[in-house]
PDB file of C-alpha atoms in Angstrom:
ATOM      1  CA  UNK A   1     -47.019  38.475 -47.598  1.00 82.00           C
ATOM      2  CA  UNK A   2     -49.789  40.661 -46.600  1.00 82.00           C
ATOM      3  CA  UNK A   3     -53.790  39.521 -45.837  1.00 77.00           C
ATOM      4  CA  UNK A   4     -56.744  42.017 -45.594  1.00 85.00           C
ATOM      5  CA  UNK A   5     -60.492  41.073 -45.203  1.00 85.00           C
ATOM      6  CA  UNK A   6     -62.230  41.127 -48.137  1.00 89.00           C
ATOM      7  CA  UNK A   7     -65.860  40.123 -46.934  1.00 93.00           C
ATOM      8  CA  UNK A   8     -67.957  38.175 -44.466  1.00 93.00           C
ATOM      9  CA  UNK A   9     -70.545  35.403 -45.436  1.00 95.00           C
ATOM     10  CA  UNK A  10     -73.724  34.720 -44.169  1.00 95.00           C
ATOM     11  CA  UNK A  11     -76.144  32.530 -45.763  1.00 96.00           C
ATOM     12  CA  UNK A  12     -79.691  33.471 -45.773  1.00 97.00           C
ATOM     13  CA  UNK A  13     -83.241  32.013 -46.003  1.00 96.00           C
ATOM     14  CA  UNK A  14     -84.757  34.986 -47.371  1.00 96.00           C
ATOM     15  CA  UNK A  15     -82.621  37.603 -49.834  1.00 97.00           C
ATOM     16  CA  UNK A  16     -85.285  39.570 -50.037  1.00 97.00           C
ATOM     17  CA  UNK A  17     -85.895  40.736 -46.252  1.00 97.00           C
ATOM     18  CA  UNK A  18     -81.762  40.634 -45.407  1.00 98.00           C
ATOM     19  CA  UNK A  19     -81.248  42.828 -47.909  1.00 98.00           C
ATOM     20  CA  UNK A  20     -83.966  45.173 -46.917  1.00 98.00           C
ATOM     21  CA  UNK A  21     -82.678  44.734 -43.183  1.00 98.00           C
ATOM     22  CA  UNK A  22     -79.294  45.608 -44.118  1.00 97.00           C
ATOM     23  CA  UNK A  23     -80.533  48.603 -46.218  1.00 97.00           C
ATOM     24  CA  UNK A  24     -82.661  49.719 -43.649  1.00 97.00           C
ATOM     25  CA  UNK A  25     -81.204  49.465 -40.143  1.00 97.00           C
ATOM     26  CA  UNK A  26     -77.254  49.951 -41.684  1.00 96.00           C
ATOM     27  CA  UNK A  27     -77.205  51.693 -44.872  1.00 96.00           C
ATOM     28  CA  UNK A  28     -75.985  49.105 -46.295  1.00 96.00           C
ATOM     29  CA  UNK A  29     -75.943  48.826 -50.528  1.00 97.00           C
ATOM     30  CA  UNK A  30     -75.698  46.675 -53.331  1.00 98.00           C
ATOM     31  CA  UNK A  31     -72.303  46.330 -54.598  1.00 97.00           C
ATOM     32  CA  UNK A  32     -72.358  43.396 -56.868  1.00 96.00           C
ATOM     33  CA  UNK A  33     -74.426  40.207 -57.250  1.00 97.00           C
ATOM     34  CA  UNK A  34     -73.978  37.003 -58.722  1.00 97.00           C
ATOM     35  CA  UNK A  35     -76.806  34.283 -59.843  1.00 96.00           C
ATOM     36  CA  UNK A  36     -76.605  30.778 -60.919  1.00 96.00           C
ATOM     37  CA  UNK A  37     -78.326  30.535 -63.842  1.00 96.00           C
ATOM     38  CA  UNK A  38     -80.764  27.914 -62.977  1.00 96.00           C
ATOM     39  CA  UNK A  39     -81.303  29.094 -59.601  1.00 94.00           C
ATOM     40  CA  UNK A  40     -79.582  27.153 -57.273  1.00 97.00           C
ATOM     41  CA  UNK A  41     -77.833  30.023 -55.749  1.00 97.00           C
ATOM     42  CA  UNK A  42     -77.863  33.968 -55.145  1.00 98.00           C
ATOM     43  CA  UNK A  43     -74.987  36.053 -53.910  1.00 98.00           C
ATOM     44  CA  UNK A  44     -75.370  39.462 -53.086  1.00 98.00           C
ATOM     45  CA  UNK A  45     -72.197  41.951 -51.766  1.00 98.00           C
ATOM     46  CA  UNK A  46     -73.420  44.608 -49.796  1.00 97.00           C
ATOM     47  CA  UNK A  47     -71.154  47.491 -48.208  1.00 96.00           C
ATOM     48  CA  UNK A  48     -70.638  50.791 -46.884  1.00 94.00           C
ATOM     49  CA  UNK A  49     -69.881  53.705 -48.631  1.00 92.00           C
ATOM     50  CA  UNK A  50     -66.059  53.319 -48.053  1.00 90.00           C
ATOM     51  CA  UNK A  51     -66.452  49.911 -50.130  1.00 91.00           C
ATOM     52  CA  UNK A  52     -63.857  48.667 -48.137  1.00 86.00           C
ATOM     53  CA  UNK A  53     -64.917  45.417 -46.542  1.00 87.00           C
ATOM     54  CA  UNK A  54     -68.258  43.731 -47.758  1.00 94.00           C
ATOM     55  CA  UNK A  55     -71.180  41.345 -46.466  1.00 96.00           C
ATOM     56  CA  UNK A  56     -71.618  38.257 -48.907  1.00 97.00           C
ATOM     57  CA  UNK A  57     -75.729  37.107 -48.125  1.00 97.00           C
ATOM     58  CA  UNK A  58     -75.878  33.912 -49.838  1.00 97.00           C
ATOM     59  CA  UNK A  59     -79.290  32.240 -50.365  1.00 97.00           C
ATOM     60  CA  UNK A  60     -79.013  28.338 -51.375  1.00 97.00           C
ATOM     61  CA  UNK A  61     -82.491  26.701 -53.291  1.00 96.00           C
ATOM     62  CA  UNK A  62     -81.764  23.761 -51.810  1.00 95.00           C
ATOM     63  CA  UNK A  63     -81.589  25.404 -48.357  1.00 94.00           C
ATOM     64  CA  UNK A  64     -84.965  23.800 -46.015  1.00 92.00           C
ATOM     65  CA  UNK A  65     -85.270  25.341 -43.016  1.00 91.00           C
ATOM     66  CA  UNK A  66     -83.344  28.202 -40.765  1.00 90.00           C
ATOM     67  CA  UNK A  67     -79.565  27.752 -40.540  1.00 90.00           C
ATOM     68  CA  UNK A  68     -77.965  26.190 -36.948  1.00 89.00           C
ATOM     69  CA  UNK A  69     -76.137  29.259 -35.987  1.00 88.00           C
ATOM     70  CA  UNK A  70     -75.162  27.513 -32.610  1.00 85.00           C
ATOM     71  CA  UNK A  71     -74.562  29.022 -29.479  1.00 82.00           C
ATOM     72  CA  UNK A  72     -70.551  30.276 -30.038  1.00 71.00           C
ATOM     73  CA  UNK A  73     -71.927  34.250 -30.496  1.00 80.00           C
ATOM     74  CA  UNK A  74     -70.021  34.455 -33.731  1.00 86.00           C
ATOM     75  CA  UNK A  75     -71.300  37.934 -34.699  1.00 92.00           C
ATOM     76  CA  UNK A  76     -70.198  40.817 -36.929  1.00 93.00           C
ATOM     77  CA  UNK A  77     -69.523  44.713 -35.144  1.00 94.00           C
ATOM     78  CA  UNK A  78     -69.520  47.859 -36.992  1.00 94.00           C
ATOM     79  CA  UNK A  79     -68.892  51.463 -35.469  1.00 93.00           C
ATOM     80  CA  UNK A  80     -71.239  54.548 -35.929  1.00 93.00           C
ATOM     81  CA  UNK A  81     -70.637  58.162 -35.907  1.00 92.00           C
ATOM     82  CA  UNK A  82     -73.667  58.716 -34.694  1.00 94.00           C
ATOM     83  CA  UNK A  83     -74.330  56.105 -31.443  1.00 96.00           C
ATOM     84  CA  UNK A  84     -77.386  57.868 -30.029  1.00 96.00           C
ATOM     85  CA  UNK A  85     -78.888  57.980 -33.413  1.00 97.00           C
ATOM     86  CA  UNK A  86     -78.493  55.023 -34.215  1.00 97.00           C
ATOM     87  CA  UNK A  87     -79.001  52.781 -31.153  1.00 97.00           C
ATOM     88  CA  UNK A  88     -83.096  55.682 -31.269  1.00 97.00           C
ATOM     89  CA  UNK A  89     -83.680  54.201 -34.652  1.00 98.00           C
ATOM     90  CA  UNK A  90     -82.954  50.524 -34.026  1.00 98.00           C
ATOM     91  CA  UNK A  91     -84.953  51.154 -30.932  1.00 98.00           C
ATOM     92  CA  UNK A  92     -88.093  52.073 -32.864  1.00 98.00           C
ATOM     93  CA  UNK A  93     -86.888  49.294 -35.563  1.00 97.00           C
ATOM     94  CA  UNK A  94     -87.471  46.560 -32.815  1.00 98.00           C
ATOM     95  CA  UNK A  95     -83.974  44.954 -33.806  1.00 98.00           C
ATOM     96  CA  UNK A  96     -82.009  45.473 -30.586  1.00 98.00           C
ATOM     97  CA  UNK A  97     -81.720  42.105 -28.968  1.00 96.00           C
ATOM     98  CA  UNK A  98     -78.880  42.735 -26.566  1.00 96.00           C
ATOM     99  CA  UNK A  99     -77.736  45.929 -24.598  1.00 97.00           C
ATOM    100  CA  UNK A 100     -74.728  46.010 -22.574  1.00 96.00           C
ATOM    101  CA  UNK A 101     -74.506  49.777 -21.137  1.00 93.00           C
ATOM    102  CA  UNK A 102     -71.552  49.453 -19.370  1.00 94.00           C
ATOM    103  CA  UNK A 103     -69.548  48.265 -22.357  1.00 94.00           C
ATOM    104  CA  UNK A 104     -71.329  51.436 -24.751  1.00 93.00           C
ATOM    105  CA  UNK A 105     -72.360  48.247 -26.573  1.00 96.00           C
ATOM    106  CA  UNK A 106     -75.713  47.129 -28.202  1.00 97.00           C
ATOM    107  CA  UNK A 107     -76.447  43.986 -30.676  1.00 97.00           C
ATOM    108  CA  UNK A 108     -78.951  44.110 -33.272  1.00 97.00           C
ATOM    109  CA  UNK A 109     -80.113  40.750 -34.864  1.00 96.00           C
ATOM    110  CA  UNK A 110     -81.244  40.053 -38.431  1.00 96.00           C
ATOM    111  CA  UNK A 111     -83.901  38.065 -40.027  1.00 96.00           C
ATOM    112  CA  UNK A 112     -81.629  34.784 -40.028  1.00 94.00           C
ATOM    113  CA  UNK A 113     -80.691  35.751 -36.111  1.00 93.00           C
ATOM    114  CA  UNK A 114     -76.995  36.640 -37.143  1.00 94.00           C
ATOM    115  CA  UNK A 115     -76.029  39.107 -34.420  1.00 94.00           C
ATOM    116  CA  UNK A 116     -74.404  43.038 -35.136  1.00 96.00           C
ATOM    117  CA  UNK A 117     -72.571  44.943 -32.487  1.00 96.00           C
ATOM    118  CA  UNK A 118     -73.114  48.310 -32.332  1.00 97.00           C
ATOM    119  CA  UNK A 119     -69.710  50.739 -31.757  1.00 95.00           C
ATOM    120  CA  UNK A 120     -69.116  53.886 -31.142  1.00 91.00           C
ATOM    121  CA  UNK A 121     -66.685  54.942 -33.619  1.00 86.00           C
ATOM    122  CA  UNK A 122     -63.531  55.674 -31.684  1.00 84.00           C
ATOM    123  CA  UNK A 123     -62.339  59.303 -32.581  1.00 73.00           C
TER     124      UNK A 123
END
């Protein structure tokens, strides 16, 4: 028996803006989305052009309020071809939250205050 990832939630107060973050600061696209039809929920895939592994934003109606992400630093990390490029533009982006140098490490944080780790991609 075999087990590969298939996606990672995260549940969002506004689809709108995360899926313009996403876009914007990782490239991210629309793969598929799914709506309830009277509104109670919104899913949206989003993913890379490999379409490997996707990001599930779900928005809830009922949802008052941010979400409690707590303090455990769950966070999602994704590599870049490009490090210095990237790291410049989330720079003048104002996302970077966290730097750590000496790791060749940074964190960028979206609109809910999920957290992204920033990679080098290992050649």
């Amino acid at each position: 028996m075999k087990f590969k990832i298939n996606h990672f939630n995260i549940n969002v107060t506004n689809l709108e803006n995360s899926i313009k973050f996403y876009k914007d600061n990782l490239g991210l696209e629309i793969l598929r989305e799914k709506k309830h039809p009277e509104n109670k929920y919104h899913i949206v895939h989003l993913t890379d052009e490999e379409r490997k592994i996707t990001i599930e934003l779900t928005w809830l109606k009922d949802k008052v309020g941010k979400y409690n992400l707590g303090d455990n630093e769950i966070h999602i990390g994704l590599t870049t071809d490009n490090f210095d490029e990237a790291y410049q533009m989330h720079k003048n982006n104002n996302v970077i939250i966290y730097e750590n140098p000496d790791m060749g490490i940074y964190f960028i944080g979206d609109p809910d205050g999920y957290w992204i780790e920033i990679l080098k991609e290992k050649k």
